[in-house]
C-alpha cells in the first residue's frame, strides 16, 4: 500500500510541475512572436530555438520558415527542412 501512495504522490508532483512549465513555454512563444512582428529576428530565433528543440511544433514551423526565407539567418534549405 505504501508503494501505491508514493506512486500516486510522485504522479501528482509531476503533474504539478508540468502545469507550471506550460505557461512559461507559452510566454516564451508569445515573446518570440512579438519579436518577429517587430522584425527582431535575432531575439525571435533565440526564443524559438529551445522550444523547437524541445519539440514545440509552432516554434519548429517558425524556425524552419526563418531558414527557408533567410530571416535573421542565411537561407539554408537543409536546416529549414530539419524544422519543417
Coordinates of N, CA, C and O in Angstrom, one line a residue:
X1 N 0.8 -1.2 0.0 CA 0.0 0.0 0.0 C 0.9 1.3 0.0 O 0.5 2.2 -0.7
X2 N 2.0 1.3 0.7 CA 2.8 2.4 0.8 C 3.4 2.8 -0.6 O 3.6 3.9 -0.9
X3 N 3.8 1.7 -1.4 CA 4.3 1.9 -2.7 C 3.3 2.6 -3.6 O 3.6 3.6 -4.3
X4 N 2.0 2.2 -3.5 CA 1.0 2.8 -4.3 C 0.8 4.3 -3.9 O 0.6 5.1 -4.8
X5 N 0.9 4.6 -2.6 CA 0.7 6.0 -2.2 C 1.9 6.9 -2.7 O 1.7 8.0 -3.1
X6 N 3.1 6.3 -2.6 CA 4.3 7.0 -3.2 C 4.1 7.2 -4.7 O 4.5 8.3 -5.2
X7 N 3.7 6.2 -5.4 CA 3.5 6.4 -6.8 C 2.5 7.4 -7.1 O 2.7 8.3 -8.0
X8 N 1.4 7.5 -6.4 CA 0.3 8.5 -6.6 C 0.9 9.9 -6.3 O 0.7 10.8 -7.1
X9 N 1.6 10.0 -5.2 CA 2.3 11.3 -4.9 C 3.2 11.7 -5.9 O 3.3 12.9 -6.3
X10 N 4.0 10.8 -6.5 CA 5.0 11.1 -7.5 C 4.3 11.6 -8.8 O 4.7 12.6 -9.4
X11 N 3.2 10.9 -9.2 CA 2.5 11.3 -10.3 C 1.9 12.7 -10.1 O 1.9 13.6 -11.0
X12 N 1.3 12.9 -9.0 CA 0.7 14.2 -8.7 C 1.8 15.4 -8.7 O 1.5 16.4 -9.3
X13 N 2.9 15.1 -8.2 CA 4.0 16.1 -8.2 C 4.4 16.4 -9.6 O 4.7 17.5 -10.0
X14 N 4.5 15.3 -10.5 CA 4.9 15.5 -11.8 C 3.9 16.3 -12.6 O 4.2 17.3 -13.3
X15 N 2.6 16.1 -12.4 CA 1.5 16.9 -13.0 C 1.6 18.3 -12.6 O 1.4 19.2 -13.4
X16 N 1.9 18.6 -11.3 CA 2.0 20.0 -10.9 C 3.2 20.7 -11.6 O 3.0 21.8 -12.0
X17 N 4.3 20.0 -11.7 CA 5.4 20.6 -12.4 C 5.1 20.9 -13.8 O 5.5 21.9 -14.4
X18 N 4.4 20.0 -14.5 CA 4.1 20.2 -15.9 C 3.1 21.3 -16.0 O 3.2 22.1 -17.0
X19 N 2.2 21.5 -15.1 CA 1.2 22.6 -15.2 C 2.0 23.9 -15.0 O 1.6 24.9 -15.6
X20 N 3.0 23.9 -14.2 CA 3.8 25.2 -14.0 C 4.6 25.5 -15.3 O 4.9 26.6 -15.6
X21 N 5.1 24.5 -16.0 CA 6.0 24.7 -17.1 C 5.3 25.2 -18.3 O 5.8 25.9 -19.1
X22 N 4.0 24.8 -18.5 CA 3.3 25.2 -19.7 C 3.1 26.7 -19.9 O 3.4 27.2 -21.0
X23 N 2.8 27.4 -18.9 CA 2.7 28.9 -19.1 C 4.1 29.5 -19.5 O 4.1 30.5 -20.2
X24 N 5.2 29.0 -19.0 CA 6.5 29.5 -19.3 C 6.7 29.3 -20.8 O 7.2 30.2 -21.5
X25 N 6.4 28.1 -21.3 CA 6.6 27.9 -22.8 C 5.7 28.8 -23.6 O 6.1 29.3 -24.6
X26 N 4.5 28.9 -23.2 CA 3.6 29.7 -23.9 C 4.0 31.2 -23.9 O 4.0 31.9 -24.9
X27 N 4.5 31.7 -22.8 CA 5.0 33.0 -22.7 C 6.2 33.3 -23.6 O 6.3 34.3 -24.3
X28 N 7.1 32.3 -23.7 CA 8.3 32.4 -24.5 C 7.9 32.4 -26.0 O 8.5 33.1 -26.8
X29 N 6.9 31.6 -26.3 CA 6.4 31.6 -27.7 C 5.8 32.9 -28.1 O 6.0 33.4 -29.2
X30 N 5.0 33.4 -27.2 CA 4.4 34.8 -27.4 C 5.4 35.8 -27.6 O 5.3 36.7 -28.4
X31 N 6.5 35.8 -26.7 CA 7.6 36.8 -26.8 C 8.3 36.6 -28.1 O 8.7 37.6 -28.8
X32 N 8.5 35.4 -28.6 CA 9.1 35.2 -29.9 C 8.3 35.8 -31.0 O 8.8 36.4 -32.0
X33 N 6.9 35.5 -31.0 CA 6.0 36.1 -32.0 C 6.1 37.6 -32.0 O 6.0 38.3 -33.0
X34 N 6.1 38.2 -30.8 CA 6.2 39.7 -30.7 C 7.5 40.2 -31.3 O 7.5 41.2 -32.0
X35 N 8.6 39.5 -31.0 CA 9.9 39.9 -31.6 C 9.8 39.8 -33.1 O 10.3 40.7 -33.8
X36 N 9.2 38.7 -33.6 CA 9.1 38.5 -35.0 C 8.3 39.7 -35.7 O 8.6 40.2 -36.7
X37 N 7.2 40.1 -35.0 CA 6.4 41.1 -35.6 C 7.1 42.5 -35.6 O 6.8 43.3 -36.4
X38 N 8.1 42.6 -34.7 CA 8.9 43.9 -34.7 C 10.1 43.8 -35.6 O 10.8 44.8 -35.8
X39 N 10.3 42.6 -36.2 CA 11.4 42.5 -37.1 C 12.7 42.2 -36.4 O 13.8 42.2 -36.9
X40 N 12.6 41.8 -35.1 CA 13.8 41.5 -34.3 C 14.0 40.0 -34.4 O 13.7 39.2 -33.5
X41 N 14.6 39.6 -35.5 CA 14.8 38.2 -35.9 C 15.7 37.5 -34.9 O 15.5 36.4 -34.6
X42 N 16.8 38.2 -34.5 CA 17.8 37.6 -33.6 C 17.1 37.1 -32.2 O 17.3 36.0 -31.8
X43 N 16.3 38.0 -31.7 CA 15.5 37.7 -30.5 C 14.5 36.6 -30.7 O 14.4 35.6 -29.9
X44 N 13.8 36.6 -31.8 CA 12.8 35.6 -32.1 C 13.5 34.2 -32.3 O 13.0 33.3 -31.7
X45 N 14.6 34.2 -32.9 CA 15.4 32.9 -33.1 C 15.9 32.4 -31.8 O 15.8 31.2 -31.4
X46 N 16.4 33.3 -30.9 CA 16.9 33.0 -29.6 C 15.8 32.3 -28.8 O 16.1 31.4 -28.0
X47 N 14.6 32.9 -28.9 CA 13.5 32.3 -28.1 C 12.9 31.1 -28.7 O 12.4 30.2 -28.0
X48 N 12.9 31.0 -30.0 CA 12.2 29.9 -30.7 C 13.1 28.6 -30.7 O 12.5 27.5 -30.5
X49 N 14.4 28.7 -30.8 CA 15.3 27.5 -30.9 C 15.1 26.5 -29.8 O 14.9 25.4 -30.0
X50 N 15.1 27.0 -28.5 CA 15.0 26.0 -27.4 C 13.6 25.3 -27.5 O 13.5 24.1 -27.2
X51 N 12.6 26.1 -27.8 CA 11.2 25.5 -27.9 C 11.2 24.5 -29.0 O 10.6 23.4 -28.9
X52 N 11.8 24.8 -30.1 CA 11.8 23.9 -31.3 C 12.6 22.6 -31.0 O 12.1 21.5 -31.3
X53 N 13.7 22.8 -30.3 CA 14.5 21.6 -29.9 C 13.7 20.7 -28.9 O 14.0 19.5 -28.9
X54 N 12.8 21.3 -28.1 CA 12.0 20.5 -27.2 C 10.8 19.9 -27.9 O 10.1 19.1 -27.3
X55 N 10.6 20.2 -29.2 CA 9.6 19.5 -29.9 C 8.3 20.4 -30.1 O 7.3 19.8 -30.6
X56 N 8.3 21.6 -29.8 CA 7.2 22.5 -30.0 C 6.9 22.7 -31.5 O 7.8 23.3 -32.2
X57 N 5.8 22.2 -32.0 CA 5.6 22.3 -33.5 C 5.4 23.7 -34.0 O 5.9 24.0 -35.1
X58 N 4.9 24.6 -33.2 CA 4.7 26.0 -33.7 C 6.1 26.6 -33.8 O 6.4 27.3 -34.8
X59 N 6.9 26.5 -32.8 CA 8.3 27.0 -32.8 C 9.1 26.4 -34.0 O 9.9 27.1 -34.6
X60 N 8.9 25.1 -34.2 CA 9.6 24.4 -35.3 C 9.3 25.0 -36.6 O 10.1 25.3 -37.5
X61 N 8.0 25.3 -36.8 CA 7.5 25.9 -38.1 C 8.1 27.2 -38.3 O 8.5 27.6 -39.4
X62 N 8.0 28.1 -37.3 CA 8.6 29.4 -37.4 C 10.1 29.4 -37.7 O 10.6 30.1 -38.6
X63 N 10.8 28.5 -37.0 CA 12.3 28.4 -37.2 C 12.6 27.9 -38.6 O 13.4 28.5 -39.3
X64 N 11.8 26.9 -39.0 CA 12.0 26.4 -40.4 C 11.8 27.5 -41.4 O 12.5 27.6 -42.4
X65 N 10.7 28.3 -41.2 CA 10.4 29.4 -42.2 C 11.5 30.4 -42.2 O 11.9 30.9 -43.2
X66 N 12.1 30.7 -41.0 CA 13.2 31.7 -41.0 C 14.4 31.2 -41.8 O 15.0 32.0 -42.5
X67 N 14.7 29.9 -41.7 CA 15.8 29.4 -42.6 C 15.4 29.3 -44.0 O 16.2 29.5 -44.9
X68 N 14.2 29.1 -44.3 CA 13.7 29.0 -45.7 C 13.8 30.3 -46.4 O 14.2 30.4 -47.6
X69 N 13.4 31.4 -45.7 CA 13.4 32.7 -46.4 C 14.6 33.6 -46.0 O 14.7 34.7 -46.5
X70 N 15.4 33.1 -45.0 CA 16.5 33.9 -44.6 C 16.3 35.1 -43.7 O 16.8 36.1 -43.8
X71 N 15.4 34.9 -42.7 CA 15.1 35.9 -41.8 C 16.0 35.8 -40.5 O 15.9 34.9 -39.7
X72 N 17.0 36.6 -40.5 CA 17.9 36.6 -39.3 C 19.0 35.5 -39.4 O 19.9 35.5 -38.6
X73 N 18.9 34.7 -40.4 CA 19.9 33.6 -40.7 C 20.1 33.5 -42.2 O 19.2 33.9 -42.9
X74 N 21.2 33.0 -42.6 CA 21.3 32.7 -44.0 C 20.3 31.7 -44.5 O 19.9 30.8 -43.8
X75 N 19.9 31.8 -45.8 CA 19.0 30.8 -46.3 C 19.7 29.5 -46.3 O 20.8 29.4 -46.7
X76 N 19.0 28.5 -45.7 CA 19.6 27.2 -45.6 C 18.4 26.2 -45.7 O 17.7 25.9 -44.7
X77 N 18.2 25.6 -46.9 CA 17.1 24.7 -47.1 C 17.2 23.4 -46.3 O 16.2 22.9 -45.9
X78 N 18.4 23.0 -46.1 CA 18.6 21.7 -45.3 C 18.1 22.0 -43.9 O 17.4 21.2 -43.3
X79 N 18.6 23.1 -43.3 CA 18.2 23.4 -41.9 C 16.7 23.7 -41.9 O 16.0 23.3 -40.9
X80 N 16.1 24.3 -42.9 CA 14.7 24.6 -42.9 C 13.9 23.3 -42.9 O 12.9 23.1 -42.1
X81 N 14.3 22.3 -43.7 CA 13.7 21.0 -43.7 C 13.8 20.3 -42.4 O 12.9 19.5 -42.0
X82 N 14.9 20.5 -41.7 CA 15.0 19.9 -40.4 C 13.9 20.3 -39.4 O 13.4 19.5 -38.6
X83 N 13.4 21.6 -39.6 CA 12.4 22.1 -38.7 C 11.0 22.0 -39.2 O 10.0 22.1 -38.4
X84 N 10.9 21.9 -40.5 CA 9.5 21.9 -41.1 C 8.9 20.5 -41.2 O 9.5 19.5 -41.1

